[in-house]
Amino acid sequence: MGILEIKDATLKFGGVTALDHVSYGVQEGEIFSLIGPNGAGKTSMLNCISGLYKPSSGSIYFKGEDITRYKPHKRASRGIARAFQNIELFPQLSVLDNLMLGRHVRMKTGLLAGGIYWGKTQREEIEHRKKVEQVIDFLEIEDIRNTPVGTLSYGLQKRVETGRALALEPEILLLDEPMAGMNSEEKEDMARYIIDIHEEMNTTIILIEHDMGVVMDLSDHIAVLDFGKLIGYGTPEEIQNNSKVIEAYLGEENAV
Amino acid sequence: MRNPFVMDCGEFHVNYKQDLAIWKITRVRMRVFILLAVFAVFPMFASDYIIGLATLCGIAAIGAIGLNILTGFTGQISIGVGAFLGVGGYTSAILTAKLGLSFWIAMPTAGIVTAIVGGLFGLPSLRLKGLYLAIATLAAQVIILFVISRWDALTGGTAGMVLSRPELGSFVFYSERSYYYLMFVVLVITAIFTLNLFRSRVGRAFIAVRDRDVAAEVMGIDLFKYKVLAFIVSSFFVGIAGALLGHYTMVVSPELYSITVSIEYLAIILVGGLGSVFGSIYGAVFITLLPVVLRSGVELMSGVFPDLSAVLIGMKEVVFGLVIILFLIYEPQGLAKIWKNIKDYFKLWPFSY
Ligand SMILES: Nc1ncnc2c1ncn2[C@@H]1O[C@H](COP(=O)(O)OP(=O)(O)OP(=O)(O)O)[C@@H](O)[C@H]1O
Ligand SMILES: [Mg+2]
C-alpha cells in the first residue's frame, strides 16, 4: 500500500466534472508526476489532497488513515505540504517569516508563552530558525532572507514558496508547476532542487509539470489526466508508449 | 572604542538571539528606553490637567492595541469596540461596587469576561469575512448596549453606576499622577506583550490569516481557531482599557459606549497605522488630543471674533472626518509609517536616494 491512496475520487463543479472516478496510489519516497492538458483536473487533484476541495465521492488515504473529511490544517499537521500554481506567499512578510510560517505545525508556543517570550519560547524560536536557515542554505536564497517576498522576481517567489513547503519537513510535498514561467537556467536549478529534496530528505513528491523532458527525467511514476479521467498510469517509458496518452496530447496539439 | 560621532553603516547580528530581538539595533533600543524614561518622569513636572489628558491617551492606546490585534494584525474589522469597552467597565463596576471585590481582582476579571464575550461574538468569523463580519460586530454593539441599558438590577440601567478609585493597602489612586502611573504600567505591559506576540508563533499565524487565508490553512493554521483567538485576545485588552477608564472617570453609563466610540477607535488605528503597536499609541494620542486642540483653538479665536465659536463648535465632527479621509488617501499606513519615513530620510541624509 502506498503512502497516499486515491480511491475513486470524483469532484464536480456544477456541470463540470473536474475529477471523474480517479484512483491511483503514490509510493513512499518516489517522485510522482501528474500530467495532462490544461483544465484536465491536475490542480483540482492537489486541492483534494491538501483539503481545499472535498471530493463529491470517493476517498483519500494518507499512510493508511482516511483523511477525506479532514480540514487542510489537519492534513498539514500530518505532513502534507504544498506549493501553489499561482503563488500564495504572504507578500508583505519577509522570506524568513514566510518560512517560519512553514514551521507552524512543528512549533508549540501558545498565545501566553508567545506574549511573555521567555526561556522556552525564545529557545523554540531559535531552534526553528536554525531549521529555516538550513532550507535557506539549501535553496541558496541567503541574500534575500530579509526581503519582503512581494518585491521578489517571479522565479524567486516560486523558489521561496517551495522553501516554505519544505520548511514544514513534509512527508509528502505537492508541487504545482514549480517551473512555470521560469527561464531555462532557473528551470534547471529547480529541477536540481527537486532531485536534491528527494535524495537528501527522502521526501515523497507529487509534481505537476508541463515540460515533458523534466517529467520523464525526474519521475518514478506518472499519472495522466484528461477531462478529469485517469487515462494512463505507469513508468515514464510506459507512458511514452501509451496510445491513449499520445492521442490526448496530439488531440490537444491539433486543437491548438 | 566606538567613535560617538560616526553612525554605524549597518548592524551585524552574530547570533539568532540578537537577530530575533524586538529592537535589533542598539540605537533604537536606547531611544525606546529614553522615551520610556521621559514618559515615566514627565508627570513630576506637568499640571494635573495635562496628566489627566495623558492618562486618557494611554487608556485609549491600550484599547487601540487591542483593536489593532484584531483589525490591523488579523484583518477582521470590528465595529463593536465601544460595547466591549462597556463590558470591561461594567464588569469591574459590578465586581467592585456590588460584590465588594478589590480592583486588582476586578480589572483582570473584566479583561477575561470581555475576552469571553468577544470570543462568542467572534464565532461568526467562521463563515463571515470583511464587511459581513463588520456587520456582525455591529450586532454585538447593539445587543450588548441593549442588555446594559435594560438590565437595571445588575447595571443600574440608563442611570449607570458609580465606581471608586483603586486602593493598594491604605493608598488610594486618587491623584491624577498616581492614576497615570497605574495606566502607564498597564500600557507598557500591553505593548510588550503584543510586540512579543507578533514575533512568535501565534502572532505570525494571525498575520498569515490576514494576508492569505488559503495559504495559511494549507500551512497548518486552523483558520477558525485563530480568528476566534484574535477576538479573544483583542477583547481582553479592550476590556482592561474599559475597566481602567471606568475607575478613572468613576462612572459607567450606556451612552459612554455608543457606536461613536467604536468609530473613534477605528479612527485611532487607521490614523496611527494598522498592524502597528506604536501606531496604536500615536493614533490614540492624536485622536484624543484632536478635539482638545480644536477647542482651545476656537476659544483663542473667539477672543478676536466673538461669533466664531458658535460656528466652529459644530466643526469637531467635520474635522474628525476630514482627518480620517486625508489619512486614508495620503498615508493609509498611518502615523507609524510617516514616522518611519522621517527616520529613513535622516538615515540617508544628506543623500536623498
Ligand atoms: N473552484 C472552481 N470552480 C469551478 N470550476 C473549477 C474550479 N476549479 C477548477 N474548476 C474547473 O475544473 C477543471 C479542472 O481545472 P484544474 O485547475 O484542476 O485544471 P489543471 O489541470 O490544473 O489545468 P492547468 O494545467 O491549466 O493548471 C476546469 O474545467 C476548471 O474550470
Ligand atoms: Mg493547474
XYZ file of C-alpha atoms in Angstrom, chain A:
256
model
C 0.000 0.000 0.000
C 1.306 3.455 -0.926
C 1.825 6.465 1.301
C -1.101 8.114 -0.482
C -4.083 6.267 -1.965
C -6.774 7.966 -4.028
C -9.852 5.777 -4.258
C -12.492 6.535 -6.854
C -12.369 10.311 -6.334
C -14.984 12.387 -8.150
C -15.213 16.161 -7.970
C -17.944 18.213 -9.605
C -18.429 21.947 -10.044
C -21.981 22.387 -11.208
C -21.949 20.826 -14.646
C -18.155 20.473 -14.860
C -16.642 17.197 -13.733
C -13.116 18.147 -12.707
C -12.297 14.629 -11.483
C -14.087 11.550 -12.722
C -13.675 8.368 -10.634
C -9.909 8.696 -10.313
C -7.936 6.031 -8.434
C -4.189 5.618 -8.025
C -1.521 5.195 -5.378
C 1.711 7.031 -4.646
C 4.617 5.005 -3.250
C 6.644 6.236 -0.301
C 9.827 8.011 -1.370
C 9.051 8.337 -5.054
C 8.686 11.277 -7.402
C 5.215 11.011 -8.838
C 4.117 13.270 -11.677
C 0.610 14.329 -12.638
C 0.344 15.431 -16.237
C -2.423 16.324 -18.618
C -3.630 19.118 -20.883
C -4.858 22.456 -19.490
C -8.015 22.072 -17.473
C -7.525 18.323 -17.094
C -8.028 18.475 -13.325
C -4.437 18.346 -12.040
C -4.729 21.310 -9.672
C -8.134 20.069 -8.562
C -6.486 16.775 -7.660
C -3.909 18.535 -5.464
C -6.682 20.592 -3.890
C -8.420 17.363 -2.920
C -5.202 16.027 -1.417
C -4.457 19.158 0.575
C -8.097 19.504 1.607
C -9.113 22.753 -0.082
C -11.720 20.805 -2.062
C -13.735 17.874 -0.757
C -14.384 15.203 -3.384
C -18.093 14.702 -4.088
C -17.455 10.977 -3.739
C -14.533 8.645 -3.187
C -11.870 8.782 -0.511
C -8.249 9.665 0.153
C -5.937 7.719 2.434
C -2.677 9.051 3.786
C -0.451 6.456 5.464
C -3.467 4.237 5.889
C -5.569 6.954 7.550
C -8.767 8.124 5.868
C -8.231 11.890 5.543
C -11.115 12.601 3.143
C -13.022 14.682 5.701
C -10.011 16.373 7.323
C -9.588 20.109 7.064
C -6.447 21.442 5.347
C -4.687 22.430 8.568
C -5.077 18.939 9.975
C -3.602 17.428 6.839
C -0.650 19.822 7.098
C -0.031 18.612 10.630
C 0.076 15.051 9.272
C 2.910 16.107 6.967
C 1.285 17.155 3.700
C 2.816 20.376 2.325
C 2.019 22.276 -0.806
C 3.263 24.946 -3.190
C 0.661 26.582 -5.421
C 0.400 27.110 -9.154
C -0.494 30.766 -8.603
C 1.908 31.871 -5.912
C 0.277 32.057 -2.499
C 3.001 33.594 -0.382
C 2.436 36.200 2.314
C 3.600 39.134 0.183
C 4.273 41.690 2.920
C 6.274 39.308 5.077
C 9.974 38.645 4.663
C 11.303 35.396 3.233
C 12.262 34.415 6.782
C 8.768 34.994 8.180
C 7.225 33.090 5.298
C 9.477 30.140 6.019
C 8.894 30.403 9.775
C 5.179 30.100 8.986
C 6.090 26.882 7.247
C 7.268 25.643 10.660
C 3.898 26.389 12.283
C 2.799 22.796 12.763
C 6.216 21.798 14.111
C 6.197 24.502 16.791
C 4.273 24.598 20.051
C 4.399 28.090 21.583
C 0.907 29.211 22.529
C -0.582 32.636 22.981
C 0.536 33.366 26.543
C 4.013 31.934 26.158
C 4.408 33.926 22.939
C 3.391 37.188 24.575
C 5.719 36.626 27.519
C 8.534 35.342 25.299
C 10.685 33.834 27.981
C 13.106 30.921 28.052
C 11.286 28.158 26.296
C 9.644 30.342 23.655
C 12.914 32.002 22.767
C 14.708 28.656 22.618
C 11.995 27.234 20.370
C 12.155 30.283 18.135
C 15.935 29.895 17.753
C 15.791 26.157 17.211
C 13.263 26.536 14.400
C 15.088 29.494 12.965
C 18.040 27.129 12.536
C 15.883 24.684 10.585
C 14.661 27.528 8.397
C 18.237 28.633 7.797
C 19.002 25.121 6.556
C 16.220 25.452 3.999
C 17.541 28.893 3.043
C 21.031 27.464 2.540
C 19.645 24.561 0.601
C 17.717 26.768 -1.826
C 20.525 29.332 -1.962
C 18.370 32.294 -1.011
C 20.610 33.654 1.767
C 20.868 37.121 0.296
C 17.110 37.730 0.227
C 16.162 36.317 3.629
C 15.005 39.681 4.968
C 13.337 40.892 1.769
C 9.531 41.137 1.633
C 8.583 38.389 -0.814
C 6.168 40.642 -2.720
C 9.139 42.513 -4.160
C 10.965 39.420 -5.472
C 11.035 38.201 -9.062
C 8.553 35.534 -10.103
C 11.210 32.824 -10.241
C 12.482 33.616 -6.753
C 8.937 33.686 -5.371
C 8.385 30.209 -6.775
C 11.561 29.085 -5.065
C 10.589 30.686 -1.760
C 7.205 29.025 -1.914
C 8.831 25.656 -2.416
C 11.037 26.535 0.544
C 8.057 27.332 2.725
C 6.528 23.950 1.968
C 9.891 22.323 2.597
C 10.236 24.092 5.950
C 7.292 22.031 7.167
C 9.525 18.952 6.833
C 6.770 17.236 4.900
C 6.287 13.532 4.405
C 4.781 14.363 1.063
C 5.395 17.502 -0.958
C 2.891 18.706 -3.561
C 4.406 20.956 -6.234
C 2.041 22.571 -8.732
C 4.070 23.656 -11.776
C 7.119 24.823 -9.804
C 8.949 25.733 -13.009
C 6.174 27.563 -14.851
C 7.254 30.925 -16.177
C 10.941 30.333 -15.449
C 13.815 30.720 -17.871
C 15.807 27.602 -18.702
C 18.532 28.324 -16.174
C 16.011 28.775 -13.350
C 14.244 25.631 -14.514
C 17.442 23.659 -14.345
C 18.094 24.914 -10.807
C 14.589 23.998 -9.742
C 14.903 20.513 -11.218
C 18.120 20.055 -9.277
C 16.450 21.216 -6.048
C 13.646 18.723 -6.575
C 16.120 15.895 -7.093
C 18.066 17.009 -4.008
C 14.948 17.218 -1.866
C 14.073 13.748 -2.967
C 17.511 12.276 -2.383
C 18.680 14.135 0.713
C 15.416 14.302 2.626
C 13.744 11.239 1.226
C 10.558 13.217 0.708
C 7.781 11.798 -1.426
C 6.972 14.327 -4.140
C 3.914 14.812 -6.297
C 4.809 17.050 -9.208
C 2.613 18.776 -11.752
C 4.649 19.911 -14.740
C 4.057 20.662 -18.397
C 7.689 20.266 -19.505
C 7.759 16.640 -20.657
C 11.544 16.488 -20.643
C 11.621 17.301 -16.941
C 8.759 14.954 -16.164
C 10.327 11.986 -17.984
C 13.715 12.614 -16.360
C 12.549 13.014 -12.774
C 9.553 10.757 -12.331
C 9.352 7.250 -10.943
C 5.683 7.041 -11.903
C 3.373 9.237 -13.926
C -0.396 9.562 -13.946
C -2.130 11.213 -16.886
C -5.413 13.082 -16.532
C -7.642 14.178 -19.370
C -11.029 15.842 -18.804
C -10.919 14.605 -15.216
C -10.356 10.983 -16.179
C -7.240 8.984 -15.419
C -6.191 7.831 -18.880
C -2.781 6.463 -18.074
C -0.554 5.384 -15.228
C 2.950 3.928 -15.289
C 6.676 4.488 -15.535
C 7.966 7.144 -17.954
C 8.594 4.524 -20.679
C 5.150 3.040 -20.282
C 3.568 6.482 -20.549
C 5.598 7.386 -23.616
C 4.280 4.276 -25.330
C 0.688 4.604 -24.132
C -1.520 5.159 -27.175
C -4.323 6.885 -25.241
C -1.891 9.377 -23.777
C -0.336 10.104 -27.147
C -3.783 10.628 -28.579
C -4.800 13.041 -25.809
C -1.673 15.097 -26.315
C -1.845 15.001 -30.099
C -5.510 15.871 -29.888
C -4.625 18.895 -27.840
C -1.962 19.984 -30.283
C -4.348 19.602 -33.194
C -6.921 21.684 -31.396
C -4.471 24.499 -30.758
